[in-house]
Coordinates of C-alpha atoms in Angstrom, one line a residue:
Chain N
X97 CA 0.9 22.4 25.1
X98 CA 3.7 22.0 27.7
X99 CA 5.0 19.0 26.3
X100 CA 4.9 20.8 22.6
X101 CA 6.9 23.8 23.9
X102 CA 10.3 22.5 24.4
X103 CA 13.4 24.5 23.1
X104 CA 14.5 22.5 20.8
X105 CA 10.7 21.4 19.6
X106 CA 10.9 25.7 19.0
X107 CA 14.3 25.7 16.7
X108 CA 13.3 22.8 15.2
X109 CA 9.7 24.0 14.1
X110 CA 11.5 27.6 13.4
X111 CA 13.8 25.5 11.0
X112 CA 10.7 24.0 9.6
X113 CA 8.9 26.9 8.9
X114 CA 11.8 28.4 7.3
X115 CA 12.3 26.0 4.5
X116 CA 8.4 26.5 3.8
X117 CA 8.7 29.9 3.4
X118 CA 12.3 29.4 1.5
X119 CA 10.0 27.0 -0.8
X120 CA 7.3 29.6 -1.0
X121 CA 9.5 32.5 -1.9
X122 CA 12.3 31.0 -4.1
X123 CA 9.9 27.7 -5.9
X124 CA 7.3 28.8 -8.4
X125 CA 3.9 29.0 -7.4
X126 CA 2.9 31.2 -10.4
X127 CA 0.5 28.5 -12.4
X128 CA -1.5 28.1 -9.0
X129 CA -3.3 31.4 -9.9
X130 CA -4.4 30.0 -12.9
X131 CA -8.2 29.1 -13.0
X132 CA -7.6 26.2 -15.8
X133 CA -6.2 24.6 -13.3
X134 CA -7.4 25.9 -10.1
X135 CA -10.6 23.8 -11.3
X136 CA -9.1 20.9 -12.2
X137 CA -7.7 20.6 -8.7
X138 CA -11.2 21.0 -7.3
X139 CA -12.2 18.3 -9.4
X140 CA -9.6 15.9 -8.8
X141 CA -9.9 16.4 -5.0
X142 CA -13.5 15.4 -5.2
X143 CA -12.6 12.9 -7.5
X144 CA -9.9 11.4 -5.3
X145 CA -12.5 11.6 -1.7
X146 CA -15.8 10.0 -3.8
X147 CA -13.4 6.9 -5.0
X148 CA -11.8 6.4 -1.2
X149 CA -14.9 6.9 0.2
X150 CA -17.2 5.0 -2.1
X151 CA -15.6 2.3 -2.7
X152 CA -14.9 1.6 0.9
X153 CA -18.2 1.3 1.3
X154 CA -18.7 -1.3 -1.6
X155 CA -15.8 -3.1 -0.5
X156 CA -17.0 -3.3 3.0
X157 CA -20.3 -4.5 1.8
X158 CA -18.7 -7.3 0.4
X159 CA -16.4 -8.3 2.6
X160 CA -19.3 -8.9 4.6
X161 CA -19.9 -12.2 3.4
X162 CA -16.5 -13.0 2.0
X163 CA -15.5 -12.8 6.3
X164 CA -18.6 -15.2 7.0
X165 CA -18.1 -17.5 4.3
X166 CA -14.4 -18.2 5.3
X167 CA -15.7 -17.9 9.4
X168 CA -18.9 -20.4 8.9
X169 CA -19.7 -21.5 5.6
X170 CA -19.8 -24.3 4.0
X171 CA -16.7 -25.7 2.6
X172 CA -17.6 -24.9 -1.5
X173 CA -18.5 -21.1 -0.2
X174 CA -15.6 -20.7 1.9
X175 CA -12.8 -22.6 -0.5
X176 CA -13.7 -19.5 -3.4
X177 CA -13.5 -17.0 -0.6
X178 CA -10.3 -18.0 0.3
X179 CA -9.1 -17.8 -2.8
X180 CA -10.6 -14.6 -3.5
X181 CA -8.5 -13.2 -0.6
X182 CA -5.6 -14.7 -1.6
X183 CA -5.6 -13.6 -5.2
X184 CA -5.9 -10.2 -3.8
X185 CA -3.7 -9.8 -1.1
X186 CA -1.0 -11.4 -3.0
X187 CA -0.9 -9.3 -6.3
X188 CA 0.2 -5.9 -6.8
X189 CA -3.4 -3.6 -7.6
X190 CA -2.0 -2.0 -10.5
X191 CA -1.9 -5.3 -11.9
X192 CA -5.3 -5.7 -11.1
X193 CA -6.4 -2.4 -12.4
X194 CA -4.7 -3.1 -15.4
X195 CA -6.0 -6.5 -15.7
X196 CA -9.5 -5.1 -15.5
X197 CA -9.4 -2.1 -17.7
X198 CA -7.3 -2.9 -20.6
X199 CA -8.3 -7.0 -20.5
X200 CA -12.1 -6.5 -20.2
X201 CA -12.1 -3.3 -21.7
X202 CA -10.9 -5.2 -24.8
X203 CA -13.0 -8.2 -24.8
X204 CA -16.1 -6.6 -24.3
X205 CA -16.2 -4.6 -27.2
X206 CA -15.7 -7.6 -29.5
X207 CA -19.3 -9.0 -27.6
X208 CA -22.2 -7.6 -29.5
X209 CA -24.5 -8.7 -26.5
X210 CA -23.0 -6.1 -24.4
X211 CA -22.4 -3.1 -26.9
X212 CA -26.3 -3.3 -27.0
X213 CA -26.6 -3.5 -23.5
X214 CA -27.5 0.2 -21.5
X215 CA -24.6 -0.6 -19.7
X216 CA -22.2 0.1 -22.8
X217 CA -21.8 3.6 -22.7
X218 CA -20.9 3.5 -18.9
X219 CA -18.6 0.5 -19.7
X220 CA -16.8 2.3 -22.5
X221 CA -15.4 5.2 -19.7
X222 CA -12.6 3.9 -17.4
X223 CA -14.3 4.9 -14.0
X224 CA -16.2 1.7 -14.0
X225 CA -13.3 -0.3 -13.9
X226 CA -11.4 1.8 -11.2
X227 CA -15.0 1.6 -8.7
X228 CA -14.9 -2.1 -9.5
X229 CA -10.7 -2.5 -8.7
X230 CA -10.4 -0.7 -6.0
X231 CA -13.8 -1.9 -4.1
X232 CA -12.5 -5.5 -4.9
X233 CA -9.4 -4.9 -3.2
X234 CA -10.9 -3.5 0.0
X235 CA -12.9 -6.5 -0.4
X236 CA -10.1 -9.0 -0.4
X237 CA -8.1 -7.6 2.7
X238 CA -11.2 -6.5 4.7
X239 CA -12.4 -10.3 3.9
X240 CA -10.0 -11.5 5.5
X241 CA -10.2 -8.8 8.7
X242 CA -13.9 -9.8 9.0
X243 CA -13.3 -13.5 8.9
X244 CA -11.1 -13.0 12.1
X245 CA -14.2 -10.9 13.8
X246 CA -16.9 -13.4 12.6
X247 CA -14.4 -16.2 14.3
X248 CA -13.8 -14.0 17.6
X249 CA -17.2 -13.2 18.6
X250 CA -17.8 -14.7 22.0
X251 CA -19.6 -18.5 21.8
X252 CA -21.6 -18.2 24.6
X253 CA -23.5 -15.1 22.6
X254 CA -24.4 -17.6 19.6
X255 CA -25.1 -19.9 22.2
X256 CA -27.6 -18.1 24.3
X257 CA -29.2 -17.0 20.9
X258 CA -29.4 -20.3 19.9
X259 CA -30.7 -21.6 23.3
X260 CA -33.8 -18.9 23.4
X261 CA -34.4 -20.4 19.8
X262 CA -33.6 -17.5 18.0
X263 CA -33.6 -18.0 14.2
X264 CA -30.7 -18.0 12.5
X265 CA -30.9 -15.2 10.6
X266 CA -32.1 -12.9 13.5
X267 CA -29.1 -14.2 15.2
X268 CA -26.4 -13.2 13.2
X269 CA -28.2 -10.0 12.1
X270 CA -28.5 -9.3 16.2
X271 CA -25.7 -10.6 17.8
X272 CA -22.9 -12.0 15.5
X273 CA -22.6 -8.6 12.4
X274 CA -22.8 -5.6 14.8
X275 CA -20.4 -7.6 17.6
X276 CA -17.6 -8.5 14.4
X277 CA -18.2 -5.1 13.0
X278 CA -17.8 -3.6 16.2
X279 CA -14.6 -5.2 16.5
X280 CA -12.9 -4.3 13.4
X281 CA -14.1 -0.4 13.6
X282 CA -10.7 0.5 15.1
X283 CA -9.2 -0.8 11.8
X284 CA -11.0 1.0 9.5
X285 CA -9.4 4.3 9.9
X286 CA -5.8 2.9 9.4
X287 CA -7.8 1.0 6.0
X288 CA -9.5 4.0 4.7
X289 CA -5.9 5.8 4.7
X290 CA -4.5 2.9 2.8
X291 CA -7.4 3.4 0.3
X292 CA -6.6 6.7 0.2
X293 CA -3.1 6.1 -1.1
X294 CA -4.3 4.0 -3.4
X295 CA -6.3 5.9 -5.5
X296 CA -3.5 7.2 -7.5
X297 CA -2.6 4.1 -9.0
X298 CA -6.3 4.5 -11.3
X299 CA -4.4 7.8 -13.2
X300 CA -2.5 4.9 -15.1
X301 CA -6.3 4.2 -16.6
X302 CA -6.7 7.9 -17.5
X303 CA -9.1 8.9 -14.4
X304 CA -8.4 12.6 -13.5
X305 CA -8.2 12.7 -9.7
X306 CA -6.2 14.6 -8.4
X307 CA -2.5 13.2 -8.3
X308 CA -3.3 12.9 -12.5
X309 CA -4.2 16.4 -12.1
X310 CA -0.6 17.4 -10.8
X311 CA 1.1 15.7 -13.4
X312 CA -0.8 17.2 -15.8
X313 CA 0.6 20.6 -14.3
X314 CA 3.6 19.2 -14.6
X315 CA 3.9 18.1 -18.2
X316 CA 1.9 21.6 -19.3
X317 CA 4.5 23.9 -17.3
X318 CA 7.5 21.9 -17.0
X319 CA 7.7 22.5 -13.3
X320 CA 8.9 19.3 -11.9
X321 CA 9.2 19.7 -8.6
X322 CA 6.0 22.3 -7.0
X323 CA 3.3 20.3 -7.9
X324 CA 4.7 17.3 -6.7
X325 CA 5.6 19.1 -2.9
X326 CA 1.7 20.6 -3.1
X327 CA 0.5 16.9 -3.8
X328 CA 2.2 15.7 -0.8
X329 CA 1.0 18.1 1.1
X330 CA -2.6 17.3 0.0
X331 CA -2.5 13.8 1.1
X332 CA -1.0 14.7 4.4
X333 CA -3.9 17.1 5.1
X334 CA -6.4 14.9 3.7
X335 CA -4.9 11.8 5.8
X336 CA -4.9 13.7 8.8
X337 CA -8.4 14.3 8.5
X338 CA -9.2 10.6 8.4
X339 CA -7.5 10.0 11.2
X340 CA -9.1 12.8 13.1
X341 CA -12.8 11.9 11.5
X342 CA -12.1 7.8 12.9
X343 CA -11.0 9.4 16.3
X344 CA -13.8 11.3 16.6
X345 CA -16.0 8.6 15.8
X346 CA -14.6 5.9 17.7
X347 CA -15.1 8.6 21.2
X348 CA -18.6 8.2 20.3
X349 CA -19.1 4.6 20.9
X350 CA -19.5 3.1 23.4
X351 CA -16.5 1.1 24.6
X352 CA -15.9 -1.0 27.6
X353 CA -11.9 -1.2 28.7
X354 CA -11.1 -3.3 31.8
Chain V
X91 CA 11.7 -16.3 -39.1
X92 CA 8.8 -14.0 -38.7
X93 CA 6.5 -14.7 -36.2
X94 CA 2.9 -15.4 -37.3
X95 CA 0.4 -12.6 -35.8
X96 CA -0.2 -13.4 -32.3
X97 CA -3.7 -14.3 -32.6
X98 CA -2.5 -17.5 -34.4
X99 CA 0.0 -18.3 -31.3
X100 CA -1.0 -20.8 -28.8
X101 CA -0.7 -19.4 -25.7
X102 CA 1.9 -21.7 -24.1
X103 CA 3.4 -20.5 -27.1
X104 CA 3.4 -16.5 -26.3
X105 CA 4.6 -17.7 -22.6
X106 CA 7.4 -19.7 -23.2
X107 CA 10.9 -18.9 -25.0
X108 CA 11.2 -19.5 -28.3
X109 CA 11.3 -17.1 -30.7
X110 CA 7.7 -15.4 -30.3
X111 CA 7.2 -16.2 -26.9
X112 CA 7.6 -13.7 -24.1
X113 CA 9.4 -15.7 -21.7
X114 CA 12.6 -14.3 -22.1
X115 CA 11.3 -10.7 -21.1
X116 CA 8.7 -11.9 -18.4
X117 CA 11.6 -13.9 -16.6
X118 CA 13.6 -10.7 -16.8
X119 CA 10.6 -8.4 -15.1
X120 CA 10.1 -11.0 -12.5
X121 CA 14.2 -11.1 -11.9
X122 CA 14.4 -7.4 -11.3
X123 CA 11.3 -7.1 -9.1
X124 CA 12.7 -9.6 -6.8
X125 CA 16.1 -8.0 -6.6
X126 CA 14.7 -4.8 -5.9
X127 CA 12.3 -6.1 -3.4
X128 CA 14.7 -7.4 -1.9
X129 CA 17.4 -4.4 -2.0
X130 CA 14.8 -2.4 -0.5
X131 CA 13.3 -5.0 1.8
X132 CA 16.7 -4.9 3.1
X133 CA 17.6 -1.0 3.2
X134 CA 14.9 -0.6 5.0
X135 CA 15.9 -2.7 7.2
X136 CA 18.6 -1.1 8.3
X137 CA 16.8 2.5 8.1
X138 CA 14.4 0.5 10.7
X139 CA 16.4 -0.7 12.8
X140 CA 18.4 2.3 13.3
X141 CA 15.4 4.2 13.6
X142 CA 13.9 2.1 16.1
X143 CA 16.4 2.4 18.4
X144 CA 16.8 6.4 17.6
X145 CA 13.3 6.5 18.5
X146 CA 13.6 4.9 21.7
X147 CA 17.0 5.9 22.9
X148 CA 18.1 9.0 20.9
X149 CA 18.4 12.4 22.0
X150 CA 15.2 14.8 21.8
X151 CA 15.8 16.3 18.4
X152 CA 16.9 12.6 17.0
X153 CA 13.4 11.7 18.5
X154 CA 11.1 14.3 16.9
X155 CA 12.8 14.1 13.1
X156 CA 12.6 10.4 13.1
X157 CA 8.4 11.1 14.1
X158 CA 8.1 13.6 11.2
X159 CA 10.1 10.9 9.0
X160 CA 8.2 7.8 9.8
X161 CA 4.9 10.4 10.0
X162 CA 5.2 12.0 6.3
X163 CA 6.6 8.9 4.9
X164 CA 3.2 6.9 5.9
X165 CA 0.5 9.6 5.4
X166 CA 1.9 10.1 1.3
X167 CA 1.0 7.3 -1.3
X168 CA 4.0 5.8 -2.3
X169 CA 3.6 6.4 -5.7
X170 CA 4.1 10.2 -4.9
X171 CA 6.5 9.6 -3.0
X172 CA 8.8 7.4 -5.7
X173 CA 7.8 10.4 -7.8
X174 CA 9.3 13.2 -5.7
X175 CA 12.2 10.5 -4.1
X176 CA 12.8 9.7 -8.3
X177 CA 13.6 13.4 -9.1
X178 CA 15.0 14.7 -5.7
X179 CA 17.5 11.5 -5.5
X180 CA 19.1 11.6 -9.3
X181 CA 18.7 15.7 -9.1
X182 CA 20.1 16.0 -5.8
X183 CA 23.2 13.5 -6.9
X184 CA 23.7 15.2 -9.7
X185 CA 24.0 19.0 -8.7
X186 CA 26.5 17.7 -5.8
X187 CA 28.7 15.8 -8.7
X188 CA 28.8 18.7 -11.0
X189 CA 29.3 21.1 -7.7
X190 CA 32.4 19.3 -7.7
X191 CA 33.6 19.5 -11.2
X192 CA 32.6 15.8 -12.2
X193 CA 30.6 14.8 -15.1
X194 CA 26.8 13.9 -14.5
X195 CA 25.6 10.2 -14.1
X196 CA 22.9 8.1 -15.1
X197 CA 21.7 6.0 -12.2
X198 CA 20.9 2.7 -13.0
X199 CA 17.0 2.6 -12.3
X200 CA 17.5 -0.8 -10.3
X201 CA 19.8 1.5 -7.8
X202 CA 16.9 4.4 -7.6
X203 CA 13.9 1.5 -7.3
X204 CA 16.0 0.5 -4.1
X205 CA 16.7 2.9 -2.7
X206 CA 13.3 5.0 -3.2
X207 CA 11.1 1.8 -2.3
X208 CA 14.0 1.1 0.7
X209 CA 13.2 5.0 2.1
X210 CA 9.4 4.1 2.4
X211 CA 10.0 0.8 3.4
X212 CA 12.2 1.7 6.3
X213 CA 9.2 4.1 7.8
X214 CA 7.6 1.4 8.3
X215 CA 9.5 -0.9 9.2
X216 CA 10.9 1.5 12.1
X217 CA 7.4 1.8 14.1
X218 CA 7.4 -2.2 13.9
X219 CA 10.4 -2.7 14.8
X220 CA 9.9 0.0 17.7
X221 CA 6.8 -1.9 18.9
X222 CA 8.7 -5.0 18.4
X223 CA 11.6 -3.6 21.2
X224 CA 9.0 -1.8 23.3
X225 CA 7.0 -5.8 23.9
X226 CA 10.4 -7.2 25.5
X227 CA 10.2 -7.5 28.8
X228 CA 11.6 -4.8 31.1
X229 CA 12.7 -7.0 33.7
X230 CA 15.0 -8.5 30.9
X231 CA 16.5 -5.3 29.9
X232 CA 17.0 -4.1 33.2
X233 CA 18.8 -7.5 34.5
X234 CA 21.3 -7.0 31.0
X235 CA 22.0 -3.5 32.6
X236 CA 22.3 -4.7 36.0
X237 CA 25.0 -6.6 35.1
X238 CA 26.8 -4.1 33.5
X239 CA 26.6 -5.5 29.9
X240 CA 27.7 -3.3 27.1
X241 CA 24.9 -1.6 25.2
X242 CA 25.6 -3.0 21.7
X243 CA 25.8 -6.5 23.6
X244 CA 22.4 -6.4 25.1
X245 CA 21.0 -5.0 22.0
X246 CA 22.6 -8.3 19.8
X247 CA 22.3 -10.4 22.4
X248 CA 18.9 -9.6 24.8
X249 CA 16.9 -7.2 22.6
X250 CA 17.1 -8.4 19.2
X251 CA 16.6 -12.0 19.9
X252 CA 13.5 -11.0 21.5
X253 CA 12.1 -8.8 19.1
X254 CA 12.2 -10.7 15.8
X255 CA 9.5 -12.8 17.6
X256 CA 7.3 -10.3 18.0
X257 CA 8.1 -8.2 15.4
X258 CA 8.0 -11.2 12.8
X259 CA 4.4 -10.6 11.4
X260 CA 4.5 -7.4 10.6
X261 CA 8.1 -7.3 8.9
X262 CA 6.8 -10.8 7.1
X263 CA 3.6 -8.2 6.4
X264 CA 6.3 -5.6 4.9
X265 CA 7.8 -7.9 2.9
X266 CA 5.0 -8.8 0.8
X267 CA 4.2 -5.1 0.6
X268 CA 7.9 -4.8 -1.1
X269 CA 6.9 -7.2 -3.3
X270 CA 3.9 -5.9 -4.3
X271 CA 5.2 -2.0 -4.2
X272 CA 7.9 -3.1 -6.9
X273 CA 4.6 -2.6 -9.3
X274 CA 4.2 0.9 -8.6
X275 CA 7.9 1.7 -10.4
X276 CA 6.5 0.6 -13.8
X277 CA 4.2 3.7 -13.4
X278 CA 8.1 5.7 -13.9
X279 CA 9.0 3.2 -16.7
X280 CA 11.2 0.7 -15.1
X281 CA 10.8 -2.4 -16.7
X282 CA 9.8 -4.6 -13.9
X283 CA 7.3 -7.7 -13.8
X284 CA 3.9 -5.4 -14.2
X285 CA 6.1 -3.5 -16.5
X286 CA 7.0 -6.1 -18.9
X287 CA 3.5 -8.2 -18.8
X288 CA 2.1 -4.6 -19.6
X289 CA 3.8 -4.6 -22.9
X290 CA 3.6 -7.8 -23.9
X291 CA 0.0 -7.9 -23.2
X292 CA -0.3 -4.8 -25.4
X293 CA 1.5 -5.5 -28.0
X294 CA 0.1 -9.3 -28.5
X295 CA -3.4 -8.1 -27.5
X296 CA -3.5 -11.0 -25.5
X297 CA -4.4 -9.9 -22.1
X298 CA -6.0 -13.2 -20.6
X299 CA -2.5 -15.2 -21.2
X300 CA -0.3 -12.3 -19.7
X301 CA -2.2 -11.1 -16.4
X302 CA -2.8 -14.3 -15.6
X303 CA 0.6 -15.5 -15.7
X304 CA 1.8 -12.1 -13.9
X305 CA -0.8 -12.5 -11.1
X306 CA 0.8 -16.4 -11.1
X307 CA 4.3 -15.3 -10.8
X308 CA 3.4 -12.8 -7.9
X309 CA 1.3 -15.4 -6.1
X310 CA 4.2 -17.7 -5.9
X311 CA 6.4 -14.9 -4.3
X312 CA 4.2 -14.8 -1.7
X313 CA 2.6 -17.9 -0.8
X314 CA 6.8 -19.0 -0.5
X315 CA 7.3 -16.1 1.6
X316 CA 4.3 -17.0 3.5
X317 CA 5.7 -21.1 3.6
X318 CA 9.8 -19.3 4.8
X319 CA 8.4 -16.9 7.0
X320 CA 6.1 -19.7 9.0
X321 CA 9.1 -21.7 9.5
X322 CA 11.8 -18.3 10.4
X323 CA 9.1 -17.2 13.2
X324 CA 8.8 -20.9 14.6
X325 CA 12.4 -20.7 14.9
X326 CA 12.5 -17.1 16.4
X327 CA 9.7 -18.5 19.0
X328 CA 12.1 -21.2 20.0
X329 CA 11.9 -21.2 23.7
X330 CA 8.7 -19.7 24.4
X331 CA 6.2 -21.2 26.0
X332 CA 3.0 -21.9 23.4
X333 CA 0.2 -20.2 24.8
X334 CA -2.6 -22.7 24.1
X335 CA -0.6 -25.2 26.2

């Protein structure tokens, strides 16, 4: 608190506060009083939270054995993995997303097989393809996190499991996933922010979270600016609590520092 | 000559330049993607380096707007931010221009990708760069000062040196972000490499040729990058001692 109280920490947050309320007084704010879209933004923001959320899971899930494959596995597992990663990291993910939704989304209607499948009517909305994008892309740069973890777990671990004849499953369920995971858990907040920002880029394919929301303000009103400021400010908030939820969780484990 | 309907056309035919190929136009996307990377690679540079230093040596105030800068600039996707940055920057311009009795201008959209993608890169590149300054040596800085050299000297000649080493991989990091950010301006139109393979793809319906080739292009971008930047951060490591040694 001391450090936060310094006189020109005060002007400069008096300054700050100033142009808020300048922006809250002179901008208008009249359109966020209507329910049309007061629901709309509760759906997008739930919207925009399932996809970061869910799909880091996925994506975790599977970098999983995309890290282990590159760490230990045999060359044909580990060559595809690579190039998984690379393909990944190396192209922008609207290109990806787009790839996806508008390249499979026309080939598969062509494919009699799957118009009769029970997947079809899923397949035919565009959430599918934005779950599957995005996971894929946590899955290609966490991959490549986790195949650093799976290298830097200590060797003397694997071999005292080894030596007490442990089997090899038991030992990397035991000893070599928790002590990688473990290890890249300080990286996953600054991910799950990245994934965050990403999810805007699925709009382009007509999903209605909640930066599409916004700009559907904005072509309705005509106000170009206020829903754009708001959105920003949404993030921010919604950053900061990721960053505050990873703290928080990361205090709970048990660390050792030297 | 009409062109037969594109479901006819080979597809080293729809790539390459003749008359119903797409070449011409993919080429083009691929050309203004690199330059903006590359403008805004290189804005931000500048915008990191000065902020760096600002953050490290300016004066309180300097201090505390460069956090909220480098702060709000990260937390915000960058496609919201190109949004607002879009508007603000041309509106902005143009109310000054006509505040002083000049016509309005269209900005080029290359000059906007720039300088929009160089804001957000430069964020970022500051708390690199500031981590890059902050892993050279005291002892080094202090022996500069000791002998009374010149600020800007010690900074070309002591601090700088030292930091590209360290802060080599995650500006090499940045610059493949550039590349790949140049994407997000087709979202506001700009006829960029995602852009262009966008509309040829949909207008040709042939989305397996034009990805593809797109996700090609890109890949080469950065696996050279990746191949330049290996050899620029052996060079800035000359002189130091290799650690497995």
């Amino acid at each position: 608190m001391q450090a936060f109280l310094k006189p020109h920490r005060i002007v400069l947050f008096l300054i700050a506060l100033a142009l808020v309320v300048w922006c809250a007084t002179t901008m208008n704010w009249t359109w966020l009083a209507n329910p049309k879209y007061q629901a709309m933004a509760v759906e997008g923001l739930w919207r925009t939270i399932w996809l970061t959320v869910v799909t880091m899971v996925i994506g975790f899930l599977l970098a999983i054995p995309i890290g282990f494959a590159q760490a230990a596995g045999p060359a044909w597992l580990a060559w595809p993995a690579r190039a998984f990663c690379t393909v990944i990291r190396g192209t922008p993910l609207l290109l990806q997303i787009w790839l996806l939704y508008y390249g499979l989304g026309s080939l598969f209607p062509g494919n009699p097989w799957i118009r009769d499948s029970v997947l079809w009517p899923y397949l035919r909305e565009s959430w599918p393809y934005a779950l599957v994008a995005l996971s894929l892309s946590v899955a290609g740069y966490e991959g490549e996190v986790m195949r650093g973890a799976f290298k830097g777990v200590a060797h003397g671990q694997l071999e005292a499991a080894k030596a007490m004849g442990m089997p090899r499953f038991t030992m990397f369920r035991r000893i070599w996933l928790p002590q990688a995971v473990q290890s890249v858990l300080p990286t996953l907040g600054g991910e799950t922010v990245l994934q965050l920002k990403s999810t805007p880029l699925v709009s382009t394919i007509t999903i209605m979270e909640i930066y599409d929301v916004a700009g559907r303000v904005r072509r309705d009103t005509f106000i170009i600016y206020e829903p754009l400021i708001l959105l920003a400010v949404v993030y921010m908030i919604l950053t900061a609590l990721i960053v505050l939820m990873f703290r928080w969780f990361e205090r709970r484990l048990p660390t050792r520092t030297a | 000559m009409a062109c037969p309907p594109p479901s006819q056309i080979s597809a080293l035919e729809l790539l390459g330049f003749g008359e119903c190929g797409w070449g011409i136009s993919l080429v083009w996307g691929l050309g203004n993607s690199i330059v903006i990377a590359l403008g805004a690679y290189s804005l931000g540079f500048l915008i990191g380096i000065g902020g760096a230093f600002g953050k490290l040596y300016g004066g309180p105030i300097l201090k505390d707007l460069l956090a909220a800068y480098t702060t709000l600039v990260r937390a915000v996707p960058e496609l919201v931010l190109i949004l607002i940055l879009f508007y603000a920057f041309t509106g902005a311009l143009n109310e000054i221009l006509l505040s002083w009795g000049y016509d309005r201008i269209e900005i080029s959209p290359i000059v906007t990708g720039i300088v929009v993608l160089g804001l957000v890169q430069g964020a970022y590149q500051t708390e690199v760069i500031r981590g890059g300054i902050l892993a050279v040596p005291v002892g080094q800085l202090e022996a500069a000062r000791a002998m009374g050299m010149p600020s800007l000297t010690m900074a070309r000649r002591i601090t700088l040196p030292q930091m590209a080493a360290n802060a080599l991989p995650g500006l090499a990091n940045l610059w493949l972000n550039a590349t790949k950010d140049t994407a997000l301006l087709a979202v506001i139109g700009f006829s960029e490499l995602t852009r262009a393979t966008s509309s040829a793809s949909a207008s040709t319906k042939a989305f397996f040729v034009f990805y593809p080739a797109a996700m090609a292009l890109y890949l080469i971008i950065s696996l050279t990058s990746t191949l330049l930047i290996g050899r620029i951060e052996k060079w800035a490591r000359r002189g130091q001692r290799d650690v497995r040694t």
